[in-house]
Amino acid sequence: AQSVAQPEDQVNVAEGNPLTVKCTYSVSGNPYLFWYVQYPNRGLQFLLKYITGDNLVKGSYGFEAEFNKSQTSFHLKKPSALVSDSALYFCAVSSWVAGSYQLTFGKGTKLSVIP
Amino acid sequence: EAGVTQSPTHLIKTRGQQATLRCSPISGHTSVYWYQQALGLGLQFLLWYDEGEERNRGNFPPRFSGRQFPNYSSELNVNALELEDSALYLCASSYNQLTGSNEQFFGPGTRLTVL
């Protein structure tokens, strides 16, 4: 079975500082990895994905993520945090499970950017 | 381009009743997914429909069911409602998942409250 772990329920960072939201995964085959963001009372918005190729993936709103196969990690990063980045962030992995692709989400990390 | 739409926004039912939630995917998307987001439990995968067929099902009892119509819109039905069914139900759509690498686009959700 595949799984995603987001080890931090909450991350606090000062505005202007770099931010990292951690994600590790477990799959039996090659993974497709995704990051989504959820603002209060809203659905999820797609940020970026890793399919293959360059391990550093750039996405929306200045976010990027680094795929590390040996550490089975896909941490989300941004060089300079904004107050408007405060939201709930979900990491997800897609892989072939029991005859179809299945997307599994982590439990989410609440990011608070402090002015 | 219109995004994924869901109706109703809010739904209040009593225990034992049935709830019907509706979703319209982005034009051109053939896959529709349903998720349950209960407080503290993250996103739990419910159902995946593609081309009118149920492709995968999460670990939920049979009283959670749905269907996909010829225009690719979808309906989620929850029978014999229980208090713990209270949650935000999110619908997502994507191009077909033959490769598993297509990102999903989410609607704003339906907030179901069971009294």
Coordinates of C-alpha atoms in Angstrom, one line a residue:
Chain A
A1 CA 0.0 0.0 0.0
Q2 CA 1.2 3.5 -0.7
S3 CA 1.3 6.2 1.9
V4 CA 2.3 9.9 2.4
A5 CA 3.6 11.4 5.6
Q6 CA 3.6 15.1 6.4
P7 CA 5.5 15.0 9.7
E8 CA 4.5 18.5 10.8
D9 CA 0.9 19.4 11.6
Q10 CA 1.9 23.1 11.6
V11 CA 4.8 25.2 10.4
N12 CA 5.3 28.8 11.5
V13 CA 7.6 31.1 9.5
A14 CA 8.2 34.9 9.5
E15 CA 7.3 36.9 6.5
G16 CA 10.3 37.1 4.1
N17 CA 12.0 34.0 5.5
P18 CA 12.4 30.8 3.5
L19 CA 9.8 28.1 4.1
T20 CA 9.9 24.3 3.9
V21 CA 6.9 22.0 4.2
K22 CA 8.1 18.4 4.5
C23 CA 6.7 15.3 2.7
T24 CA 7.9 11.7 2.5
Y25 CA 6.2 8.9 0.6
S26 CA 6.1 5.1 0.3
V27 CA 5.2 3.4 -2.9
S28 CA 6.1 0.1 -4.6
G29 CA 6.7 1.6 -8.0
N30 CA 7.6 4.9 -9.6
P31 CA 5.7 7.7 -8.0
Y32 CA 4.0 10.7 -9.4
L33 CA 4.1 13.4 -6.7
F34 CA 1.9 16.5 -6.2
W35 CA 1.4 19.5 -3.9
Y36 CA -1.9 21.2 -3.4
V37 CA -2.9 24.2 -1.3
Q38 CA -6.2 24.8 0.5
Y39 CA -7.4 28.2 1.6
P40 CA -10.1 28.4 4.3
N41 CA -13.5 27.2 3.1
R42 CA -12.2 26.5 -0.4
G43 CA -11.3 23.4 -2.4
L44 CA -7.7 22.4 -3.2
Q45 CA -5.6 24.2 -5.7
F46 CA -2.9 22.4 -7.7
L47 CA 0.6 23.9 -7.1
L48 CA 3.1 21.6 -8.8
K49 CA 3.9 18.0 -9.7
Y50 CA 6.9 15.7 -10.3
I51 CA 6.5 13.1 -13.1
T52 CA 10.1 12.5 -14.3
G53 CA 13.2 14.4 -15.2
D54 CA 14.7 17.3 -13.3
N55 CA 14.4 16.7 -9.6
L56 CA 13.6 20.4 -8.9
V57 CA 10.1 21.3 -9.9
K58 CA 8.9 24.8 -10.1
G59 CA 5.2 25.6 -9.6
S60 CA 2.7 28.3 -9.0
Y61 CA 3.1 31.4 -6.7
G62 CA 6.9 31.0 -6.5
F63 CA 6.8 27.5 -4.9
E64 CA 9.2 24.7 -5.8
A65 CA 9.7 21.2 -4.7
E66 CA 12.7 18.8 -4.7
F67 CA 12.3 15.1 -5.5
N68 CA 14.8 13.0 -3.6
K69 CA 14.4 9.3 -4.6
S70 CA 17.0 8.0 -2.0
Q71 CA 15.2 9.7 0.8
T72 CA 11.7 9.2 -0.7
S73 CA 11.0 12.9 0.0
F74 CA 9.3 15.7 -1.9
H75 CA 9.6 18.8 0.2
L76 CA 7.9 22.0 -0.8
K77 CA 9.9 25.2 -0.6
K78 CA 9.7 28.9 -1.2
P79 CA 12.6 31.4 -0.9
S80 CA 10.6 34.2 0.7
A81 CA 7.3 33.6 2.5
L82 CA 4.3 35.9 2.2
V83 CA 1.5 36.3 4.6
S84 CA -0.9 35.3 1.8
D85 CA 0.9 31.9 1.7
S86 CA -0.8 31.0 5.0
A87 CA -3.0 28.0 4.2
L88 CA -3.2 24.2 4.5
Y89 CA -0.8 22.3 2.2
F90 CA -1.3 18.7 1.1
C91 CA 1.3 16.4 -0.5
A92 CA 0.0 13.5 -2.6
V93 CA 1.4 10.5 -4.4
S94 CA -0.1 8.7 -7.4
S95 CA 1.0 5.2 -8.3
W96 CA -0.4 1.9 -9.7
V97 CA -2.4 0.1 -7.1
A98 CA -4.6 -3.0 -7.6
G99 CA -5.3 -2.3 -11.3
S100 CA -5.6 1.4 -11.4
Y101 CA -3.8 4.6 -10.5
Q102 CA -4.6 5.8 -7.0
L103 CA -3.9 9.3 -5.5
T104 CA -3.2 9.3 -1.8
F105 CA -3.0 12.5 0.2
G106 CA -1.1 13.3 3.4
K107 CA -2.9 14.7 6.3
G108 CA -1.9 18.2 5.5
T109 CA 0.4 20.9 7.1
K110 CA -0.9 24.2 8.2
L111 CA 1.4 27.0 7.2
S112 CA 1.3 30.2 9.2
V113 CA 3.3 33.1 7.9
I114 CA 3.8 35.7 10.6
P115 CA 4.0 39.4 9.6
Chain B
E1 CA -12.7 28.4 -18.5
A2 CA -15.1 27.4 -15.8
G3 CA -13.8 25.3 -13.0
V4 CA -15.3 22.3 -11.2
T5 CA -18.7 23.2 -9.7
Q6 CA -20.5 21.5 -6.9
S7 CA -24.0 21.8 -5.5
P8 CA -25.3 22.5 -3.0
T9 CA -22.8 24.5 -1.1
H10 CA -24.3 23.4 2.2
L11 CA -26.6 20.5 3.1
I12 CA -28.2 19.8 6.4
K13 CA -29.8 16.4 7.0
T14 CA -30.9 14.3 9.9
R15 CA -29.6 10.9 10.8
G16 CA -31.0 8.1 8.6
Q17 CA -31.8 10.4 5.7
Q18 CA -30.2 10.3 2.3
A19 CA -28.0 13.0 0.8
T20 CA -27.3 13.7 -2.9
L21 CA -24.4 15.8 -3.9
R22 CA -23.6 16.9 -7.5
C23 CA -20.5 17.8 -9.4
S24 CA -19.8 19.2 -12.9
P25 CA -16.2 18.7 -14.1
I26 CA -14.1 21.0 -16.2
S27 CA -15.0 20.8 -19.9
G28 CA -12.9 18.1 -21.5
H29 CA -12.2 16.2 -18.3
T30 CA -13.6 12.6 -18.3
S31 CA -12.5 11.6 -14.8
V32 CA -14.4 12.6 -11.7
Y33 CA -13.3 11.9 -8.1
W34 CA -15.0 12.2 -4.8
Y35 CA -13.2 12.8 -1.5
Q36 CA -14.4 13.2 2.1
Q37 CA -12.6 15.8 4.3
A38 CA -13.6 15.3 7.9
L39 CA -12.1 17.4 10.6
G40 CA -8.7 16.0 11.6
L41 CA -8.7 13.2 9.1
G42 CA -7.3 14.8 5.9
L43 CA -8.7 13.8 2.5
Q44 CA -10.1 10.3 2.2
F45 CA -10.6 9.0 -1.3
L46 CA -14.2 7.8 -1.9
L47 CA -14.8 7.1 -5.6
W48 CA -13.4 7.5 -9.0
Y49 CA -15.5 7.6 -12.2
D50 CA -14.2 7.7 -15.8
E51 CA -16.2 7.4 -19.0
G52 CA -19.3 6.5 -16.9
E53 CA -17.7 3.6 -15.1
E54 CA -16.6 3.3 -11.5
R55 CA -12.8 2.8 -11.7
N56 CA -11.8 2.6 -8.1
R57 CA -13.4 2.9 -4.7
G58 CA -12.0 3.9 -1.3
N59 CA -12.5 2.1 2.0
F60 CA -16.1 3.3 2.6
P61 CA -19.3 1.3 3.2
P62 CA -21.7 0.5 0.3
R63 CA -24.1 3.2 1.5
F64 CA -21.7 5.6 -0.2
S65 CA -22.4 5.3 -3.9
G66 CA -22.5 7.4 -7.0
R67 CA -22.7 7.6 -10.8
Q68 CA -21.3 9.5 -13.7
F69 CA -23.6 10.7 -16.4
P70 CA -23.0 10.8 -20.2
N71 CA -22.0 14.5 -19.9
Y72 CA -19.4 13.5 -17.3
S73 CA -21.1 15.2 -14.4
S74 CA -21.4 13.1 -11.3
E75 CA -23.6 12.5 -8.3
L76 CA -22.6 11.2 -4.9
N77 CA -25.3 9.5 -2.8
V78 CA -25.0 8.8 0.9
N79 CA -27.7 6.6 2.3
A80 CA -28.7 6.0 5.9
L81 CA -26.7 9.1 7.1
E82 CA -24.8 8.8 10.3
L83 CA -23.5 11.7 12.5
E84 CA -19.9 10.9 11.4
D85 CA -20.7 11.5 7.8
S86 CA -20.6 15.2 8.6
A87 CA -17.7 16.6 6.5
L88 CA -16.7 18.6 3.5
Y89 CA -17.2 16.5 0.3
L90 CA -14.8 17.5 -2.4
C91 CA -15.2 16.7 -6.1
A92 CA -12.3 16.8 -8.5
S93 CA -11.9 16.2 -12.2
S94 CA -9.0 15.5 -14.6
Y95 CA -8.2 14.2 -18.0
N96 CA -8.2 10.4 -18.1
Q97 CA -5.8 8.7 -15.7
L98 CA -4.3 6.2 -18.1
T99 CA -0.9 7.3 -16.9
G100 CA -1.7 8.5 -13.4
S101 CA 0.2 11.8 -13.9
N102 CA -2.7 14.1 -14.6
E103 CA -3.3 16.6 -11.8
Q104 CA -6.8 16.9 -10.4
F105 CA -8.8 20.1 -10.2
F106 CA -11.0 20.5 -7.2
G107 CA -14.4 22.1 -6.7
P108 CA -15.2 24.3 -3.7
G109 CA -16.9 21.4 -1.9
T110 CA -20.3 20.6 -0.3
R111 CA -20.5 21.0 3.5
L112 CA -22.7 18.1 4.7
T113 CA -24.0 18.4 8.3
V114 CA -25.9 15.5 9.8
L115 CA -27.9 16.3 12.9

